[in-house]
Short mmCIF file of C-alpha atoms in Angstrom, two decimals:
data_model
loop_
_atom_site.label_atom_id
_atom_site.label_comp_id
_atom_site.label_asym_id
_atom_site.label_seq_id
_atom_site.Cartn_x
_atom_site.Cartn_y
_atom_site.Cartn_z
CA MET L 163 -32.77 -1.55 31.73
CA GLU L 164 -30.52 -3.34 34.19
CA THR L 165 -26.94 -2.15 34.65
CA ILE L 166 -24.00 -3.79 36.37
CA ALA L 167 -21.64 -1.37 38.11
CA ARG L 168 -18.74 -2.38 40.33
CA LEU L 169 -16.70 0.81 40.31
CA PRO L 170 -17.70 4.36 41.28
CA GLN L 171 -17.05 5.53 37.72
CA GLN L 172 -19.38 2.84 36.32
CA LEU L 173 -22.11 3.77 38.77
CA GLY L 174 -21.68 7.44 37.86
CA ALA L 175 -21.91 6.62 34.16
CA ALA L 176 -25.12 4.67 34.77
CA ILE L 177 -26.64 7.60 36.65
CA ARG L 178 -25.61 9.96 33.82
CA ARG L 179 -27.20 7.63 31.25
CA HIS L 180 -30.49 7.49 33.20
CA ARG L 181 -30.45 11.26 33.75
CA ARG L 182 -30.16 11.76 30.02
CA LEU L 183 -32.92 9.20 29.35
CA HIS L 184 -35.15 11.39 31.53
CA ASN L 185 -34.04 14.47 29.52
CA LEU L 186 -32.67 16.11 32.66
CA THR L 187 -29.70 18.43 32.98
CA GLN L 188 -27.34 18.05 35.91
CA ALA L 189 -28.90 21.18 37.39
CA SER L 190 -32.47 19.86 37.09
CA LEU L 191 -31.48 16.53 38.64
CA GLY L 192 -29.78 18.50 41.39
CA ASP L 193 -33.02 20.40 41.99
CA ARG L 194 -34.89 17.11 42.37
CA MET L 195 -32.22 15.89 44.81
CA HIS L 196 -31.98 19.20 46.67
CA ALA L 197 -28.32 19.31 45.67
CA ARG L 198 -26.08 21.55 43.59
CA GLN L 199 -25.24 20.85 39.96
CA ALA L 200 -21.60 20.43 41.02
CA THR L 201 -22.65 17.59 43.34
CA VAL L 202 -24.36 15.79 40.45
CA SER L 203 -21.24 16.31 38.34
CA LYS L 204 -19.05 14.74 41.03
CA LEU L 205 -21.45 11.81 41.42
CA GLU L 206 -21.46 11.16 37.68
CA ALA L 207 -17.66 11.36 37.61
CA GLY L 208 -17.49 8.65 40.26
CA GLU L 209 -15.56 10.81 42.69
CA PRO L 210 -14.77 8.73 45.78
CA ALA L 211 -15.85 11.38 48.28
CA THR L 212 -19.51 11.13 47.18
CA GLN L 213 -21.75 10.45 50.15
CA LEU L 214 -24.15 7.53 50.26
CA ARG L 215 -27.03 9.96 50.86
CA THR L 216 -26.19 11.76 47.60
CA LEU L 217 -26.31 8.45 45.74
CA THR L 218 -29.65 7.41 47.24
CA ASP L 219 -31.12 10.87 46.55
CA ALA L 220 -30.04 10.61 42.89
CA LEU L 221 -31.49 7.12 42.55
CA ALA L 222 -34.80 8.25 44.04
CA ALA L 223 -34.94 11.31 41.77
CA LEU L 224 -34.44 9.05 38.74
CA ASP L 225 -36.95 6.47 40.00
CA LEU L 226 -34.20 3.84 40.35
CA GLU L 227 -33.28 1.46 43.15
CA LEU L 228 -30.11 -0.27 44.25
CA VAL L 229 -30.19 -4.07 44.31
CA ILE L 230 -27.55 -5.99 46.24
CA ARG L 231 -26.85 -9.47 44.90
CA PRO L 232 -23.93 -11.88 44.51
CA ARG L 233 -21.44 -10.83 41.88
CA THR L 234 -21.71 -12.28 38.40
CA LYS L 235 -18.67 -13.88 36.82
CA ILE L 236 -18.29 -11.10 34.22
CA SER L 237 -14.91 -9.38 34.41
CA VAL L 238 -14.37 -5.71 35.24
CA THR L 239 -12.95 -5.28 31.71
CA ASP L 240 -16.12 -6.70 30.14
CA ILE L 241 -18.23 -4.39 32.31
CA ALA L 242 -16.09 -1.40 31.30
CA ASP L 243 -16.72 -2.27 27.65
CA LEU L 244 -20.45 -1.71 28.27
CA PHE L 245 -19.73 1.96 28.96
#
């Protein structure tokens, strides 16, 4: 499933959705990332202080990858409606 995320909150929601698809708790994802449950919670909330390493660790733990491409013409409002 491909997801478009332009805002930290949208990216966090996508990570939460994939975590749940894998039937993982925040704590079990944290174990896979070598991070605390609170760190996963902050990542899923889209907190701006989240480090890039935390994001890449979460993506790896969920068997996901980040793809950089030109933006589509869909509006931020339309993307928000997906969540």
